[in-house]
Amino acid sequence: MALWDLLLATLTSSLLSLLLFSAAAAVISGRRGRRRAVGFFHPYTNDGGGGERVLWCAIKAVQEENPDLDCAVFTGDDASPQSLAARALDRFGVKLLRPPQVVRLYRRKWIEEHTYPHFTMIGQSLGSVYLSWEALCKFTPQFYFDTSGYAFTYPLARIFGCKVICYTHYPTISSDMVSRVLQQSSMYNNDALIASSMLLSWCKVVYYTLFSWLYGLVGSYAHLAMVNSSWTRSHIESLWKIPRRTKRVYPPCDTSSLQQLLPLERPVRSPVIISVAQFRPEKAHGLQLEAFVLAVRRLDQDLPRPRLLFVGSCRNKQDEERLQKLKNRSEELNVDDYVEFHRDVMYRDLVQLLGGAVAGLHCMIDEHFGISIVEYMAAGVIPIAHNSAGPKMDIVLNECGHRTGFLASSKEEYTEAILEVLRMPEPERLAIATAARKRAQRFSEQKFFEDFKAAVQPILAPKASS
């Protein structure tokens, strides 16, 4: 028995030594073979959201400012350089100077939400390290650029000798999330079972507290952290504690082309209310539908019936199921004749849909920024957004003393805002739309390019000029 234990211990020790040697060899090989390139860690290049627009605009900005640096995209999608360049143009109107290199990742399942039914945040975070290991072993760039919020990968990128840059859309954990657990509030990220139990809620608070410490530690490894809003900046500075390396760069919003293509006047015979968002749980499409139904029921009989357009994309099977449930719910509420669903639309089609809308809905709590809200405003669509975070702090604010939209928190408040827009005299609607369009100019693509280049050049320039 003692001999068997000795053999088992020796074998285990040998395997661990082999694993450590292999890992060290991979790191040394990666450091020696670093490419003069910027590697963008963006596992999902087909999500169709604001984060994807940031990716393409960031690549374009690097290509313009540092043409000697190659750009590579780490993605789990089956894509080619040409297909990604075409997608950037067709879906977002962003024309890259040249197609980016593609580094295909095959271990993306380790960052999928469904892989971790419990302890999802820490599971996905550790899974991202494994995925990043695959990425960096295949292609080690001088500059590792995370555009998807996987902060746990930063220490690994440092080990491979990369300069770490990130564009953070929202913190993975925030004090607001901890507060809601303490208050035992049931939400998409706080199960009703946990919310109903004081003991489970306190256990989750301990879990969140430990995760916050880890998140702050790994985030501090970034050489430069760009954030998309005042709300995100306050949380990141509190967690990562690198205020001098944290820069607020508003995301690129298509304001100029929308302003040029779309007049402020709208058809009044059949007013359209639009919702542009991925079919994710936090986007609260169900609340939008409920508020719309209530508004239709309360609307004056002599006014035309409005239509509600849901426009968005699905990342996975769960999003597709969520979309189908939304369709089923509209039928149950007997409003399916007034509700339309537009999935994965091309950019030109989105512009056309925005051009016919009078109001745009947004119901996500603590939306870090809200690109779709800015696009509403630039298109002449009056925004009705959630009264929190980015929309409240940065976007739906008065412009030169004039109102630019509505903020709401409950179904009743959304309903009242919808009714106010539908009942609004045309001169008043035009006045709000004009002020909203003017404010949207603060968040243009051109402003993003200017601020983005100013932020990254101190990091990229020394290497680019050597």
XYZ file of C-alpha atoms in Angstrom:
466
model
C 0.000 0.000 0.000
C 2.859 2.360 0.875
C 4.476 1.641 -2.496
C 1.217 2.417 -4.305
C 0.851 5.720 -2.405
C 4.421 6.621 -3.309
C 3.837 5.847 -6.988
C 0.608 7.877 -6.992
C 2.321 10.842 -5.336
C 5.215 10.646 -7.789
C 2.855 10.480 -10.773
C 0.807 13.440 -9.509
C 3.952 15.472 -8.890
C 5.248 14.631 -12.362
C 1.985 15.647 -14.022
C 1.904 18.951 -12.144
C 5.518 19.623 -13.045
C 4.765 18.847 -16.679
C 1.776 21.199 -16.662
C 3.813 23.983 -15.073
C 6.658 23.433 -17.518
C 4.229 23.496 -20.474
C 2.589 26.681 -19.199
C 5.960 28.356 -18.635
C 7.121 27.292 -22.093
C 3.944 28.719 -23.665
C 4.415 32.041 -21.865
C 8.089 32.284 -22.834
C 7.248 31.427 -26.438
C 4.470 34.012 -26.463
C 6.659 36.746 -24.992
C 9.407 36.067 -27.510
C 7.009 35.937 -30.432
C 4.938 39.001 -29.628
C 3.558 40.630 -32.765
C 3.523 44.335 -33.528
C -0.211 44.299 -33.257
C -3.238 45.198 -31.180
C -5.243 42.117 -30.230
C -8.903 42.869 -29.539
C -10.426 40.334 -27.144
C -14.053 40.246 -28.306
C -15.382 36.647 -28.216
C -18.770 37.584 -29.718
C -18.479 39.593 -32.932
C -22.096 39.094 -33.949
C -24.049 40.398 -30.958
C -25.181 43.520 -32.796
C -25.030 45.721 -29.692
C -23.283 48.944 -28.788
C -20.204 47.014 -27.694
C -19.715 45.722 -31.197
C -19.882 49.258 -32.594
C -17.141 50.255 -30.145
C -15.012 47.354 -31.403
C -15.183 48.409 -35.055
C -14.664 52.098 -34.305
C -11.714 51.266 -32.031
C -10.098 49.199 -34.797
C -10.663 51.977 -37.299
C -9.144 54.550 -34.914
C -6.021 52.412 -34.390
C -5.670 51.864 -38.143
C -5.909 55.606 -38.789
C -3.527 56.679 -36.033
C -1.058 53.763 -36.115
C -1.039 52.256 -39.618
C 2.107 50.248 -38.834
C 0.262 48.249 -36.168
C -1.749 45.221 -37.251
C -5.171 44.652 -35.717
C -6.365 41.166 -34.776
C -9.704 40.097 -33.343
C -9.966 37.174 -30.909
C -13.415 35.721 -31.589
C -15.318 32.501 -31.125
C -17.332 33.122 -34.287
C -16.610 31.397 -37.585
C -15.542 34.561 -39.370
C -12.999 35.719 -41.924
C -11.252 39.094 -42.143
C -13.444 40.011 -45.114
C -16.696 38.995 -43.412
C -15.881 41.036 -40.298
C -15.028 44.112 -42.371
C -18.265 43.671 -44.322
C -20.247 43.285 -41.099
C -18.753 46.474 -39.652
C -19.922 48.358 -42.734
C -23.314 46.707 -43.247
C -24.456 46.636 -39.617
C -22.841 49.791 -38.259
C -21.746 51.916 -41.200
C -18.090 51.715 -40.077
C -15.649 51.351 -42.963
C -12.362 49.844 -41.814
C -9.162 50.834 -43.602
C -8.323 47.139 -44.021
C -9.814 43.865 -42.767
C -8.536 42.768 -39.345
C -6.774 39.480 -38.749
C -8.966 36.801 -37.166
C -7.843 34.515 -34.351
C -10.505 31.828 -33.965
C -11.257 30.660 -30.418
C -12.785 27.230 -29.783
C -13.279 27.326 -26.008
C -15.941 30.021 -25.856
C -18.372 27.749 -24.023
C -16.401 28.475 -20.860
C -17.729 32.037 -20.798
C -21.307 31.075 -21.668
C -23.862 31.917 -19.007
C -25.589 28.521 -19.222
C -22.306 26.748 -18.407
C -22.609 28.049 -14.845
C -26.169 27.734 -13.474
C -24.805 28.808 -10.072
C -21.990 31.208 -9.175
C -22.253 32.522 -12.713
C -20.063 35.609 -12.311
C -17.021 33.844 -10.908
C -17.518 30.934 -13.303
C -17.588 33.155 -16.390
C -14.691 35.218 -15.056
C -12.445 32.194 -14.531
C -13.656 30.770 -17.837
C -12.532 33.967 -19.561
C -8.989 33.358 -18.277
C -9.007 29.921 -19.907
C -10.314 31.431 -23.156
C -7.715 34.193 -23.016
C -5.002 31.562 -22.530
C -6.081 29.967 -25.799
C -6.051 33.375 -27.486
C -2.631 34.471 -26.263
C -1.015 31.105 -26.995
C -2.215 31.376 -30.593
C -1.374 35.042 -31.106
C 0.503 37.260 -28.657
C 0.180 40.974 -29.490
C 2.144 43.832 -27.999
C -1.160 45.407 -26.969
C -3.995 43.359 -25.490
C -7.271 45.278 -25.875
C -10.330 43.960 -24.048
C -13.575 45.394 -25.428
C -15.959 42.939 -23.729
C -15.355 43.434 -20.021
C -13.297 40.366 -19.101
C -11.090 41.945 -16.438
C -9.884 38.604 -15.032
C -7.813 38.153 -18.200
C -5.622 41.214 -17.539
C -3.036 39.586 -15.216
C -2.584 36.780 -17.754
C -2.047 39.270 -20.574
C 0.561 40.998 -18.397
C 2.329 37.681 -17.852
C 2.532 37.302 -21.637
C 4.232 40.705 -21.765
C 1.322 42.663 -23.243
C 0.319 46.215 -22.514
C -3.285 45.959 -21.313
C -5.941 48.392 -22.553
C -9.654 48.017 -21.973
C -12.897 49.723 -22.864
C -15.296 48.925 -20.040
C -19.005 49.301 -20.750
C -20.080 48.402 -17.214
C -18.523 46.895 -14.086
C -19.118 43.164 -13.634
C -20.033 43.899 -10.015
C -21.183 47.171 -8.471
C -22.312 48.561 -5.149
C -25.820 48.883 -6.623
C -25.954 45.104 -7.112
C -24.884 44.521 -3.509
C -27.495 47.001 -2.275
C -30.292 45.256 -4.147
C -29.330 41.920 -2.593
C -29.293 43.524 0.854
C -32.744 44.945 0.146
C -33.846 41.466 -1.005
C -35.040 42.820 -4.366
C -35.829 40.166 -6.968
C -34.360 40.928 -10.393
C -32.884 39.154 -13.427
C -29.567 38.814 -11.556
C -31.072 38.068 -8.121
C -33.223 34.949 -8.047
C -36.589 35.186 -6.270
C -35.629 32.256 -4.015
C -32.558 34.115 -2.761
C -34.444 37.410 -2.460
C -37.053 35.746 -0.242
C -34.465 34.384 2.207
C -32.487 36.536 4.631
C -29.847 33.816 5.090
C -29.338 33.236 1.359
C -29.248 36.993 0.760
C -26.464 37.433 3.309
C -24.545 34.518 1.793
C -24.826 36.200 -1.587
C -23.610 39.492 -0.099
C -20.492 37.691 1.197
C -19.995 36.156 -2.277
C -20.403 39.567 -3.942
C -18.018 41.191 -1.456
C -15.294 38.633 -2.144
C -15.877 38.905 -5.889
C -15.668 42.716 -5.689
C -12.245 42.437 -4.062
C -11.014 40.042 -6.749
C -12.497 42.193 -9.509
C -10.760 45.259 -8.134
C -7.457 43.389 -7.961
C -7.467 42.084 -11.550
C -8.831 45.350 -12.961
C -5.897 47.263 -11.495
C -3.589 45.425 -13.935
C -4.876 47.565 -16.837
C -2.388 50.108 -18.157
C -5.344 52.137 -19.462
C -9.019 51.768 -18.615
C -11.486 53.643 -20.788
C -15.072 53.788 -19.539
C -18.214 54.810 -21.357
C -20.060 57.013 -18.864
C -19.903 58.968 -15.631
C -21.747 56.155 -13.819
C -19.288 53.506 -15.008
C -16.303 55.719 -14.197
C -17.435 56.242 -10.587
C -17.786 52.488 -10.038
C -14.552 51.513 -11.810
C -12.526 54.122 -9.939
C -14.001 52.858 -6.677
C -13.264 49.202 -7.472
C -10.012 49.274 -9.458
C -8.500 52.294 -7.696
C -6.513 53.514 -10.731
C -8.105 56.954 -11.290
C -5.109 58.345 -13.195
C -5.321 55.478 -15.677
C -9.105 55.726 -16.026
C -10.501 57.875 -18.847
C -14.115 58.548 -19.737
C -14.619 58.136 -23.478
C -18.240 58.255 -24.551
C -19.064 55.442 -26.998
C -19.445 56.177 -30.723
C -23.015 56.964 -31.650
C -24.181 57.430 -35.207
C -25.382 61.001 -34.840
C -24.174 62.768 -37.989
C -25.600 60.390 -40.596
C -28.896 60.076 -38.730
C -29.176 63.850 -38.593
C -28.401 64.159 -42.298
C -30.681 61.347 -43.447
C -33.739 61.880 -41.270
C -35.960 64.956 -41.001
C -37.512 65.846 -37.659
C -41.044 65.695 -39.074
C -42.906 62.420 -38.529
C -46.096 60.912 -39.992
C -48.974 61.414 -37.549
C -51.529 59.059 -39.079
C -50.010 56.000 -37.391
C -47.453 56.998 -34.745
C -44.639 54.511 -34.172
C -42.879 53.757 -30.890
C -39.586 51.916 -31.275
C -37.402 49.840 -28.965
C -33.833 49.086 -30.069
C -32.016 46.607 -27.832
C -30.658 43.080 -27.747
C -33.183 40.558 -26.478
C -31.422 40.160 -23.142
C -33.200 39.861 -19.759
C -31.889 43.149 -18.371
C -33.370 45.115 -21.290
C -36.855 44.572 -19.783
C -38.790 44.167 -23.030
C -41.710 42.768 -21.056
C -42.080 46.034 -19.154
C -42.066 47.952 -22.439
C -44.838 45.781 -23.832
C -46.956 46.087 -20.675
C -46.586 49.885 -20.609
C -47.465 50.126 -24.300
C -50.609 48.011 -23.837
C -51.724 50.161 -20.931
C -51.119 53.325 -22.964
C -53.159 51.995 -25.900
C -56.061 51.224 -23.589
C -55.978 54.710 -22.071
C -55.440 56.596 -25.315
C -58.193 58.938 -26.462
C -60.497 57.288 -28.970
C -60.122 60.115 -31.479
C -56.338 59.684 -31.661
C -54.704 57.196 -34.066
C -53.565 53.846 -32.637
C -49.778 53.602 -32.263
C -47.531 50.687 -33.244
C -44.659 49.274 -31.203
C -41.544 48.031 -33.034
C -39.089 45.763 -31.221
C -35.725 45.874 -33.017
C -32.833 43.774 -31.769
C -30.561 40.777 -32.042
C -30.149 37.438 -30.271
C -26.800 36.251 -28.924
C -27.829 32.684 -28.169
C -30.665 30.212 -27.715
C -31.770 31.846 -24.458
C -32.265 35.178 -26.236
C -34.234 33.443 -28.989
C -36.507 31.841 -26.394
C -36.945 35.218 -24.730
C -37.978 36.759 -28.043
C -40.530 34.006 -28.673
C -42.025 34.522 -25.207
C -42.363 38.217 -25.977
C -44.229 37.399 -29.196
C -46.492 35.001 -27.316
C -47.187 37.632 -24.680
C -48.228 40.197 -27.282
C -50.769 37.679 -28.604
C -52.068 36.985 -25.088
C -52.599 40.717 -24.591
C -54.401 40.963 -27.965
C -52.027 43.610 -29.322
C -50.148 41.493 -31.857
C -51.717 43.606 -34.634
C -49.977 46.667 -33.147
C -46.611 45.054 -32.325
C -43.842 44.163 -34.795
C -40.564 42.324 -34.298
C -37.462 43.069 -36.374
C -34.491 40.821 -35.703
C -30.906 41.292 -36.938
C -31.745 44.204 -39.233
C -29.139 45.831 -41.434
C -27.999 49.336 -40.576
C -29.849 50.927 -43.489
C -33.072 49.238 -42.346
C -32.575 50.473 -38.784
C -32.221 54.028 -40.081
C -35.485 53.655 -41.973
C -37.293 52.338 -38.896
C -35.954 55.172 -36.735
C -37.096 57.661 -39.351
C -40.725 56.695 -38.810
C -40.765 56.710 -34.995
C -41.941 59.459 -32.637
C -40.710 57.890 -29.372
C -38.077 55.353 -28.332
C -38.293 53.094 -25.278
C -35.467 52.033 -22.980
C -36.185 50.225 -19.693
C -32.893 48.795 -18.431
C -32.077 49.626 -14.818
C -28.573 51.043 -14.358
C -27.829 51.104 -18.081
C -24.151 52.035 -18.117
C -24.608 54.420 -21.051
C -27.294 53.819 -23.666
C -26.156 54.134 -27.285
C -29.653 53.413 -28.565
C -30.975 56.385 -26.576
C -28.491 58.723 -28.254
C -29.439 57.281 -31.643
C -33.091 57.964 -30.842
C -32.235 61.583 -30.107
C -30.069 62.027 -33.206
C -32.844 60.550 -35.343
C -35.443 62.948 -33.954
C -37.076 60.250 -31.810
C -38.063 61.383 -28.312
C -36.420 59.033 -25.762
C -38.307 57.515 -22.840
C -35.500 56.000 -20.759
C -34.966 54.562 -17.314
C -34.299 57.087 -14.597
C -30.890 55.741 -13.557
C -27.177 55.567 -14.416
C -26.110 56.696 -17.923
C -29.450 58.029 -19.213
C -29.971 60.030 -16.023
C -26.401 61.256 -15.504
C -25.150 61.843 -19.064
C -27.780 61.657 -21.792
C -31.375 62.745 -21.136
C -30.483 66.134 -19.695
C -31.763 69.562 -20.649
C -29.993 71.199 -23.585
C -29.799 74.999 -23.300
C -32.745 74.877 -20.919
C -34.921 72.771 -23.220
C -36.261 69.302 -22.491
C -34.717 66.434 -24.464
C -36.853 63.466 -23.393
C -38.469 61.582 -20.522
C -37.150 59.509 -17.619
C -39.283 56.834 -15.954
C -38.918 54.046 -13.403
C -42.217 52.136 -13.263
C -44.788 50.787 -15.709
C -47.136 53.601 -14.745
C -44.489 56.270 -15.405
C -43.618 54.730 -18.787
C -47.296 54.619 -19.697
C -47.785 58.287 -18.808
C -44.703 59.285 -20.817
C -45.931 57.349 -23.874
C -49.350 59.010 -23.611
C -47.783 62.461 -23.241
C -45.807 61.991 -26.466
C -48.815 60.626 -28.351
C -51.031 63.517 -27.198
C -48.356 66.142 -27.734
C -49.006 68.962 -30.263
C -46.628 68.788 -33.220
C -44.812 72.083 -32.418
C -44.035 70.849 -28.903
C -42.796 67.491 -30.198
C -40.563 69.231 -32.727
C -39.111 71.474 -30.014
C -38.139 68.482 -27.861
C -36.804 66.578 -30.874
C -34.694 69.579 -31.904
C -33.168 69.916 -28.416
C -32.557 66.161 -28.236
C -30.810 66.145 -31.593
C -28.554 68.998 -30.514
C -27.594 67.183 -27.305
C -26.834 63.984 -29.226
C -23.968 65.764 -30.972
C -21.989 65.456 -27.729
C -21.789 61.693 -28.339
C -20.863 61.571 -32.020
C -18.475 59.110 -33.656
C -16.116 61.987 -34.368
C -16.008 62.877 -30.653
C -15.283 59.230 -29.849
C -12.397 59.116 -32.329
C -10.876 62.283 -30.871
C -11.134 61.185 -27.236
C -10.169 57.572 -27.976
C -7.011 58.512 -29.874
C -5.997 60.987 -27.178
C -6.387 58.269 -24.527
C -4.545 55.408 -26.282
C -1.709 57.285 -27.969
C 0.462 57.566 -24.821
C 0.308 53.745 -24.661
C 0.633 52.965 -28.368
C 2.975 55.747 -29.478
C 6.233 54.609 -27.790
C 5.960 51.145 -29.324
C 4.686 52.434 -32.659
C 7.599 54.835 -33.011
C 10.367 52.476 -31.897
